[in-house]
């Protein structure tokens, strides 16, 4: 596997997605990695490389979902503060 397919490991939990980053695409990439690992066709070193990539993708997804949950919570708090007078 070439280095071009590698994903740098982020040390920061605050993931800032690239403009073309997509949650569903990233999940599909994780699923593809799992399928390759489970197929048994990879050498052990490749399994570890793929596992490392999958972990980084999972971190990205977790951070993305956490950020979106914070946004939803903020919106819900704002709604609670608004008084509707008709």
N, CA, C and O atoms as a Tinker XYZ file with bonds, in Angstrom:
   344  protein
     1  N      0.858000   -1.182000    0.000000    73     2
     2  CA     0.000000    0.000000    0.000000    64     1     3
     3  C      0.894000    1.232000    0.000000    63     2     4     5
     4  O      1.872000    1.294000    0.745000    81     3
     5  N      0.566000    2.193000   -0.819000    73     3     6
     6  CA     1.374000    3.413000   -0.902000    64     5     7
     7  C      0.968000    4.387000    0.180000    63     6     8     9
     8  O     -0.120000    4.286000    0.746000    81     7
     9  N      1.849000    5.333000    0.465000    73     7    10
    10  CA     1.560000    6.348000    1.472000    64     9    11
    11  C      0.424000    7.267000    1.074000    63    10    12    13
    12  O     -0.141000    7.943000    1.933000    81    11
    13  N      0.072000    7.312000   -0.201000    73    11    14
    14  CA    -0.991000    8.207000   -0.641000    64    13    15
    15  C     -2.346000    7.832000   -0.056000    63    14    16    17
    16  O     -3.241000    8.675000    0.014000    81    15
    17  N     -2.512000    6.577000    0.367000    73    15    18
    18  CA    -3.773000    6.138000    0.946000    64    17    19
    19  C     -3.837000    6.307000    2.448000    63    18    20    21
    20  O     -4.850000    5.980000    3.066000    81    19
    21  N     -2.780000    6.807000    3.037000    73    19    22
    22  CA    -2.728000    6.933000    4.492000    64    21    23
    23  C     -3.399000    8.211000    4.957000    63    22    24    25
    24  O     -3.439000    9.219000    4.251000    81    23
    25  N     -3.913000    8.133000    6.147000    73    23    26
    26  CA    -4.564000    9.269000    6.773000    64    25    27
    27  C     -3.725000    9.668000    7.969000    63    26    28    29
    28  O     -3.422000    8.823000    8.811000    81    27
    29  N     -3.338000   10.944000    8.068000    73    27    30
    30  CA    -2.541000   11.343000    9.226000    64    29    31
    31  C     -3.350000   11.190000   10.512000    63    30    32    33
    32  O     -4.537000   11.512000   10.558000    81    31
    33  N     -2.695000   10.699000   11.540000    73    31    34
    34  CA    -3.362000   10.527000   12.827000    64    33    35
    35  C     -3.457000   11.886000   13.494000    63    34    36    37
    36  O     -2.457000   12.582000   13.671000    81    35
    37  N     -4.672000   12.250000   13.861000    73    35    38
    38  CA    -4.857000   13.544000   14.514000    64    37    39
    39  C     -4.749000   13.369000   16.018000    63    38    40    41
    40  O     -5.273000   12.409000   16.583000    81    39
    41  N     -4.085000   14.279000   16.640000    73    39    42
    42  CA    -3.958000   14.268000   18.097000    64    41    43
    43  C     -5.035000   15.152000   18.725000    63    42    44    45
    44  O     -5.256000   15.107000   19.935000    81    43
    45  N     -5.696000   15.947000   17.906000    73    43    46
    46  CA    -6.679000   16.910000   18.366000    64    45    47
    47  C     -8.077000   16.319000   18.237000    63    46    48    49
    48  O     -8.457000   15.861000   17.160000    81    47
    49  N     -8.845000   16.325000   19.324000    73    47    50
    50  CA   -10.207000   15.806000   19.272000    64    49    51
    51  C    -11.149000   16.721000   18.494000    63    50    52    53
    52  O    -12.214000   16.285000   18.056000    81    51
    53  N    -10.764000   17.988000   18.319000    73    51    54
    54  CA   -11.604000   18.929000   17.591000    64    53    55
    55  C    -11.301000   18.818000   16.108000    63    54    56    57
    56  O    -10.474000   19.553000   15.567000    81    55
    57  N    -11.971000   17.905000   15.475000    73    55    58
    58  CA   -11.770000   17.642000   14.052000    64    57    59
    59  C    -12.430000   18.737000   13.238000    63    58    60    61
    60  O    -13.608000   19.039000   13.429000    81    59
    61  N    -11.671000   19.331000   12.332000    73    59    62
    62  CA   -12.217000   20.306000   11.404000    64    61    63
    63  C    -12.190000   19.665000   10.021000    63    62    64    65
    64  O    -11.128000   19.535000    9.411000    81    63
    65  N    -13.364000   19.263000    9.530000    73    63    66
    66  CA   -13.376000   18.553000    8.252000    64    65    67
    67  C    -12.971000   19.447000    7.084000    63    66    68    69
    68  O    -13.246000   20.646000    7.059000    81    67
    69  N    -12.316000   18.821000    6.132000    73    67    70
    70  CA   -12.002000   19.505000    4.881000    64    69    71
    71  C    -13.325000   19.834000    4.187000    63    70    72    73
    72  O    -14.336000   19.194000    4.474000    81    71
    73  N    -13.342000   20.811000    3.288000    73    71    74
    74  CA   -14.594000   21.181000    2.610000    64    73    75
    75  C    -15.273000   20.007000    1.899000    63    74    76    77
    76  O    -16.501000   19.959000    1.814000    81    75
    77  N    -14.472000   19.057000    1.386000    73    75    78
    78  CA   -15.070000   17.932000    0.664000    64    77    79
    79  C    -15.254000   16.694000    1.545000    63    78    80    81
    80  O    -15.610000   15.631000    1.036000    81    79
    81  N    -15.016000   16.810000    2.866000    73    79    82
    82  CA   -15.177000   15.685000    3.782000    64    81    83
    83  C    -16.658000   15.361000    3.898000    63    82    84    85
    84  O    -17.498000   16.261000    3.934000    81    83
    85  N    -16.976000   14.066000    3.957000    73    83    86
    86  CA   -18.366000   13.644000    4.026000    64    85    87
    87  C    -18.484000   12.487000    5.011000    63    86    88    89
    88  O    -17.737000   11.513000    4.922000    81    87
    89  N    -19.411000   12.592000    5.939000    73    87    90
    90  CA   -19.596000   11.568000    6.971000    64    89    91
    91  C    -19.927000   10.216000    6.350000    63    90    92    93
    92  O    -19.308000    9.207000    6.690000    81    91
    93  N    -20.891000   10.191000    5.449000    73    91    94
    94  CA   -21.322000    8.932000    4.852000    64    93    95
    95  C    -20.201000    8.270000    4.055000    63    94    96    97
    96  O    -20.052000    7.049000    4.083000    81    95
    97  N    -19.417000    9.073000    3.348000    73    95    98
    98  CA   -18.289000    8.539000    2.584000    64    97    99
    99  C    -17.250000    7.947000    3.527000    63    98   100   101
   100  O    -16.684000    6.889000    3.249000    81    99
   101  N    -17.002000    8.620000    4.630000    73    99   102
   102  CA   -16.024000    8.139000    5.598000    64   101   103
   103  C    -16.489000    6.830000    6.229000    63   102   104   105
   104  O    -15.686000    5.915000    6.417000    81   103
   105  N    -17.764000    6.733000    6.553000    73   103   106
   106  CA   -18.303000    5.484000    7.099000    64   105   107
   107  C    -18.158000    4.359000    6.069000    63   106   108   109
   108  O    -17.817000    3.232000    6.427000    81   107
   109  N    -18.413000    4.659000    4.809000    73   107   110
   110  CA   -18.253000    3.654000    3.754000    64   109   111
   111  C    -16.796000    3.201000    3.650000    63   110   112   113
   112  O    -16.527000    2.025000    3.406000    81   111
   113  N    -15.855000    4.134000    3.835000    73   111   114
   114  CA   -14.436000    3.775000    3.804000    64   113   115
   115  C    -14.083000    2.867000    4.973000    63   114   116   117
   116  O    -13.300000    1.930000    4.817000    81   115
   117  N    -14.650000    3.136000    6.139000    73   115   118
   118  CA   -14.432000    2.273000    7.310000    64   117   119
   119  C    -14.964000    0.876000    7.015000    63   118   120   121
   120  O    -14.290000   -0.121000    7.277000    81   119
   121  N    -16.169000    0.810000    6.472000    73   119   122
   122  CA   -16.771000   -0.489000    6.151000    64   121   123
   123  C    -15.927000   -1.261000    5.138000    63   122   124   125
   124  O    -15.788000   -2.479000    5.249000    81   123
   125  N    -15.362000   -0.561000    4.150000    73   123   126
   126  CA   -14.516000   -1.209000    3.149000    64   125   127
   127  C    -13.243000   -1.762000    3.795000    63   126   128   129
   128  O    -12.783000   -2.849000    3.448000    81   127
   129  N    -12.688000   -1.010000    4.728000    73   127   130
   130  CA   -11.493000   -1.474000    5.440000    64   129   131
   131  C    -11.823000   -2.737000    6.232000    63   130   132   133
   132  O    -11.066000   -3.708000    6.201000    81   131
   133  N    -12.943000   -2.725000    6.935000    73   131   134
   134  CA   -13.346000   -3.892000    7.726000    64   133   135
   135  C    -13.507000   -5.109000    6.811000    63   134   136   137
   136  O    -13.069000   -6.205000    7.161000    81   135
   137  N    -14.126000   -4.927000    5.655000    73   135   138
   138  CA   -14.299000   -6.033000    4.716000    64   137   139
   139  C    -12.953000   -6.587000    4.249000    63   138   140   141
   140  O    -12.772000   -7.802000    4.167000    81   139
   141  N    -12.004000   -5.686000    3.941000    73   139   142
   142  CA   -10.673000   -6.141000    3.493000    64   141   143
   143  C     -9.952000   -6.902000    4.597000    63   142   144   145
   144  O     -9.322000   -7.929000    4.345000    81   143
   145  N    -10.048000   -6.394000    5.816000    73   143   146
   146  CA    -9.388000   -7.062000    6.939000    64   145   147
   147  C    -10.030000   -8.428000    7.182000    63   146   148   149
   148  O     -9.331000   -9.422000    7.376000    81   147
   149  N    -11.363000   -8.470000    7.169000    73   147   150
   150  CA   -12.068000   -9.725000    7.432000    64   149   151
   151  C    -11.880000  -10.759000    6.318000    63   150   152   153
   152  O    -12.017000  -11.959000    6.555000    81   151
   153  N    -11.572000  -10.299000    5.119000    73   151   154
   154  CA   -11.408000  -11.221000    3.992000    64   153   155
   155  C    -10.188000  -12.120000    4.148000    63   154   156   157
   156  O    -10.126000  -13.201000    3.562000    81   155
   157  N     -9.220000  -11.668000    4.942000    73   155   158
   158  CA    -8.015000  -12.451000    5.148000    64   157   159
   159  C     -7.001000  -12.330000    4.026000    63   158   160   161
   160  O     -6.000000  -13.047000    4.018000    81   159
   161  N     -7.242000  -11.443000    3.086000    73   159   162
   162  CA    -6.333000  -11.314000    1.941000    64   161   163
   163  C     -5.162000  -10.372000    2.192000    63   162   164   165
   164  O     -4.251000  -10.293000    1.368000    81   163
   165  N     -5.169000   -9.662000    3.310000    73   163   166
   166  CA    -4.097000   -8.711000    3.608000    64   165   167
   167  C     -3.004000   -9.378000    4.438000    63   166   168   169
   168  O     -3.265000  -10.271000    5.245000    81   167
   169  N     -1.788000   -8.923000    4.217000    73   167   170
   170  CA    -0.692000   -9.350000    5.075000    64   169   171
   171  C     -0.835000   -8.644000    6.418000    63   170   172   173
   172  O     -1.519000   -7.627000    6.529000    81   171
   173  N     -0.182000   -9.198000    7.434000    73   171   174
   174  CA    -0.329000   -8.665000    8.784000    64   173   175
   175  C      0.028000   -7.178000    8.868000    63   174   176   177
   176  O     -0.686000   -6.410000    9.512000    81   175
   177  N      1.111000   -6.772000    8.233000    73   175   178
   178  CA     1.506000   -5.356000    8.266000    64   177   179
   179  C      0.415000   -4.482000    7.650000    63   178   180   181
   180  O      0.151000   -3.382000    8.137000    81   179
   181  N     -0.216000   -4.963000    6.586000    73   179   182
   182  CA    -1.294000   -4.200000    5.947000    64   181   183
   183  C     -2.522000   -4.123000    6.850000    63   182   184   185
   184  O     -3.226000   -3.113000    6.861000    81   183
   185  N     -2.776000   -5.181000    7.602000    73   183   186
   186  CA    -3.899000   -5.174000    8.539000    64   185   187
   187  C     -3.700000   -4.059000    9.560000    63   186   188   189
   188  O     -4.632000   -3.310000    9.852000    81   187
   189  N     -2.493000   -3.948000   10.100000    73   187   190
   190  CA    -2.221000   -2.889000   11.076000    64   189   191
   191  C     -2.345000   -1.505000   10.447000    63   190   192   193
   192  O     -2.881000   -0.586000   11.066000    81   191
   193  N     -1.855000   -1.357000    9.230000    73   191   194
   194  CA    -1.988000   -0.068000    8.535000    64   193   195
   195  C     -3.455000    0.286000    8.324000    63   194   196   197
   196  O     -3.869000    1.420000    8.566000    81   195
   197  N     -4.228000   -0.677000    7.878000    73   195   198
   198  CA    -5.651000   -0.436000    7.622000    64   197   199
   199  C     -6.395000   -0.152000    8.933000    63   198   200   201
   200  O     -7.292000    0.690000    8.976000    81   199
   201  N     -6.017000   -0.855000    9.985000    73   199   202
   202  CA    -6.629000   -0.624000   11.292000    64   201   203
   203  C     -6.358000    0.808000   11.757000    63   202   204   205
   204  O     -7.255000    1.477000   12.272000    81   203
   205  N     -5.131000    1.273000   11.577000    73   203   206
   206  CA    -4.764000    2.634000   11.953000    64   205   207
   207  C     -5.602000    3.657000   11.189000    63   206   208   209
   208  O     -6.081000    4.631000   11.770000    81   207
   209  N     -5.775000    3.437000    9.912000    73   207   210
   210  CA    -6.588000    4.336000    9.086000    64   209   211
   211  C     -8.037000    4.326000    9.566000    63   210   212   213
   212  O     -8.657000    5.381000    9.699000    81   211
   213  N     -8.573000    3.138000    9.824000    73   211   214
   214  CA    -9.965000    3.019000   10.274000    64   213   215
   215  C    -10.176000    3.731000   11.605000    63   214   216   217
   216  O    -11.203000    4.381000   11.804000    81   215
   217  N     -9.214000    3.613000   12.516000    73   215   218
   218  CA    -9.326000    4.294000   13.811000    64   217   219
   219  C     -9.371000    5.805000   13.616000    63   218   220   221
   220  O    -10.158000    6.491000   14.268000    81   219
   221  N     -8.533000    6.325000   12.724000    73   219   222
   222  CA    -8.553000    7.770000   12.467000    64   221   223
   223  C     -9.895000    8.190000   11.866000    63   222   224   225
   224  O    -10.457000    9.211000   12.261000    81   223
   225  N    -10.402000    7.422000   10.931000    73   223   226
   226  CA   -11.715000    7.727000   10.356000    64   225   227
   227  C    -12.800000    7.719000   11.438000    63   226   228   229
   228  O    -13.684000    8.575000   11.446000    81   227
   229  N    -12.723000    6.748000   12.347000    73   227   230
   230  CA   -13.702000    6.688000   13.435000    64   229   231
   231  C    -13.593000    7.907000   14.341000    63   230   232   233
   232  O    -14.607000    8.437000   14.795000    81   231
   233  N    -12.375000    8.352000   14.605000    73   231   234
   234  CA   -12.186000    9.573000   15.408000    64   233   235
   235  C    -12.808000   10.778000   14.716000    63   234   236   237
   236  O    -13.453000   11.611000   15.353000    81   235
   237  N    -12.609000   10.859000   13.414000    73   235   238
   238  CA   -13.189000   11.970000   12.662000    64   237   239
   239  C    -14.711000   11.946000   12.759000    63   238   240   241
   240  O    -15.342000   12.977000   12.990000    81   239
   241  N    -15.293000   10.767000   12.581000    73   239   242
   242  CA   -16.754000   10.645000   12.645000    64   241   243
   243  C    -17.276000   10.988000   14.038000    63   242   244   245
   244  O    -18.283000   11.682000   14.175000    81   243
   245  N    -16.586000   10.498000   15.071000    73   243   246
   246  CA   -16.997000   10.780000   16.440000    64   245   247
   247  C    -16.945000   12.283000   16.731000    63   246   248   249
   248  O    -17.868000   12.836000   17.330000    81   247
   249  N    -15.881000   12.927000   16.312000    73   247   250
   250  CA   -15.749000   14.363000   16.533000    64   249   251
   251  C    -16.820000   15.138000   15.763000    63   250   252   253
   252  O    -17.425000   16.069000   16.295000    81   251
   253  N    -17.047000   14.750000   14.516000    73   251   254
   254  CA   -18.067000   15.387000   13.688000    64   253   255
   255  C    -19.441000   15.286000   14.360000    63   254   256   257
   256  O    -20.167000   16.276000   14.455000    81   255
   257  N    -19.790000   14.082000   14.822000    73   255   258
   258  CA   -21.100000   13.886000   15.458000    64   257   259
   259  C    -21.196000   14.649000   16.775000    63   258   260   261
   260  O    -22.254000   15.184000   17.106000    81   259
   261  N    -20.105000   14.703000   17.524000    73   259   262
   262  CA   -20.099000   15.445000   18.780000    64   261   263
   263  C    -20.326000   16.936000   18.530000    63   262   264   265
   264  O    -21.091000   17.584000   19.245000    81   263
   265  N    -19.654000   17.472000   17.508000    73   263   266
   266  CA   -19.835000   18.886000   17.165000    64   265   267
   267  C    -21.279000   19.161000   16.748000    63   266   268   269
   268  O    -21.853000   20.182000   17.127000    81   267
   269  N    -21.854000   18.268000   15.982000    73   267   270
   270  CA   -23.236000   18.468000   15.534000    64   269   271
   271  C    -24.209000   18.362000   16.701000    63   270   272   273
   272  O    -25.209000   19.077000   16.743000    81   271
   273  N    -23.920000   17.469000   17.651000    73   271   274
   274  CA   -24.764000   17.344000   18.834000    64   273   275
   275  C    -24.723000   18.628000   19.650000    63   274   276   277
   276  O    -25.749000   19.063000   20.172000    81   275
   277  N    -23.546000   19.238000   19.765000    73   275   278
   278  CA   -23.431000   20.511000   20.477000    64   277   279
   279  C    -24.259000   21.590000   19.790000    63   278   280   281
   280  O    -24.899000   22.406000   20.454000    81   279
   281  N    -24.245000   21.593000   18.457000    73   279   282
   282  CA   -25.038000   22.580000   17.713000    64   281   283
   283  C    -26.526000   22.371000   17.954000    63   282   284   285
   284  O    -27.267000   23.337000   18.139000    81   283
   285  N    -26.966000   21.126000   17.955000    73   283   286
   286  CA   -28.376000   20.815000   18.203000    64   285   287
   287  C    -28.756000   21.244000   19.619000    63   286   288   289
   288  O    -29.807000   21.848000   19.828000    81   287
   289  N    -27.903000   20.932000   20.583000    73   287   290
   290  CA   -28.183000   21.327000   21.967000    64   289   291
   291  C    -28.310000   22.840000   22.101000    63   290   292   293
   292  O    -29.194000   23.331000   22.802000    81   291
   293  N    -27.435000   23.575000   21.436000    73   291   294
   294  CA   -27.494000   25.028000   21.469000    64   293   295
   295  C    -28.807000   25.530000   20.851000    63   294   296   297
   296  O    -29.442000   26.440000   21.385000    81   295
   297  N    -29.198000   24.940000   19.745000    73   295   298
   298  CA   -30.461000   25.331000   19.115000    64   297   299
   299  C    -31.652000   25.024000   20.020000    63   298   300   301
   300  O    -32.590000   25.816000   20.109000    81   299
   301  N    -31.611000   23.884000   20.685000    73   299   302
   302  CA   -32.706000   23.536000   21.597000    64   301   303
   303  C    -32.764000   24.490000   22.786000    63   302   304   305
   304  O    -33.847000   24.873000   23.228000    81   303
   305  N    -31.602000   24.869000   23.300000    73   303   306
   306  CA   -31.563000   25.848000   24.389000    64   305   307
   307  C    -32.144000   27.180000   23.931000    63   306   308   309
   308  O    -32.877000   27.830000   24.675000    81   307
   309  N    -31.821000   27.579000   22.725000    73   307   310
   310  CA   -32.334000   28.831000   22.172000    64   309   311
   311  C    -33.847000   28.777000   22.041000    63   310   312   313
   312  O    -34.542000   29.752000   22.327000    81   311
   313  N    -34.353000   27.620000   21.603000    73   311   314
   314  CA   -35.808000   27.471000   21.491000    64   313   315
   315  C    -36.484000   27.558000   22.848000    63   314   316   317
   316  O    -37.555000   28.151000   22.978000    81   315
   317  N    -35.854000   26.963000   23.867000    73   315   318
   318  CA   -36.410000   27.024000   25.214000    64   317   319
   319  C    -36.482000   28.443000   25.743000    63   318   320   321
   320  O    -37.375000   28.771000   26.525000    81   319
   321  N    -35.545000   29.294000   25.322000    73   319   322
   322  CA   -35.486000   30.664000   25.800000    64   321   323
   323  C    -36.461000   31.586000   25.087000    63   322   324   325
   324  O    -36.788000   32.662000   25.589000    81   323
   325  N    -36.918000   31.170000   23.934000    73   323   326
   326  CA   -37.821000   32.014000   23.152000    64   325   327
   327  C    -39.231000   31.849000   23.683000    63   326   328   329
   328  O    -39.713000   30.729000   23.850000    81   327
   329  N    -39.885000   32.956000   23.946000    73   327   330
   330  CA   -41.297000   32.846000   24.375000    64   329   331
   331  C    -42.160000   33.252000   23.194000    63   330   332   333
   332  O    -41.995000   34.316000   22.597000    81   331
   333  N    -43.060000   32.382000   22.894000    73   331   334
   334  CA   -43.952000   32.644000   21.773000    64   333   335
   335  C    -45.203000   33.329000   22.296000    63   334   336   337
   336  O    -45.912000   32.783000   23.141000    81   335
   337  N    -45.466000   34.503000   21.802000    73   335   338
   338  CA   -46.675000   35.234000   22.199000    64   337   339
   339  C    -47.556000   35.386000   20.972000    63   338   340   341
   340  O    -47.169000   35.971000   19.961000    81   339
   341  N    -48.718000   34.852000   21.098000    73   339   342
   342  CA   -49.671000   34.948000   19.968000    64   341   343
   343  C    -50.824000   35.802000   20.357000    63   342   344
   344  O    -51.735000   36.012000   19.557000    81   343
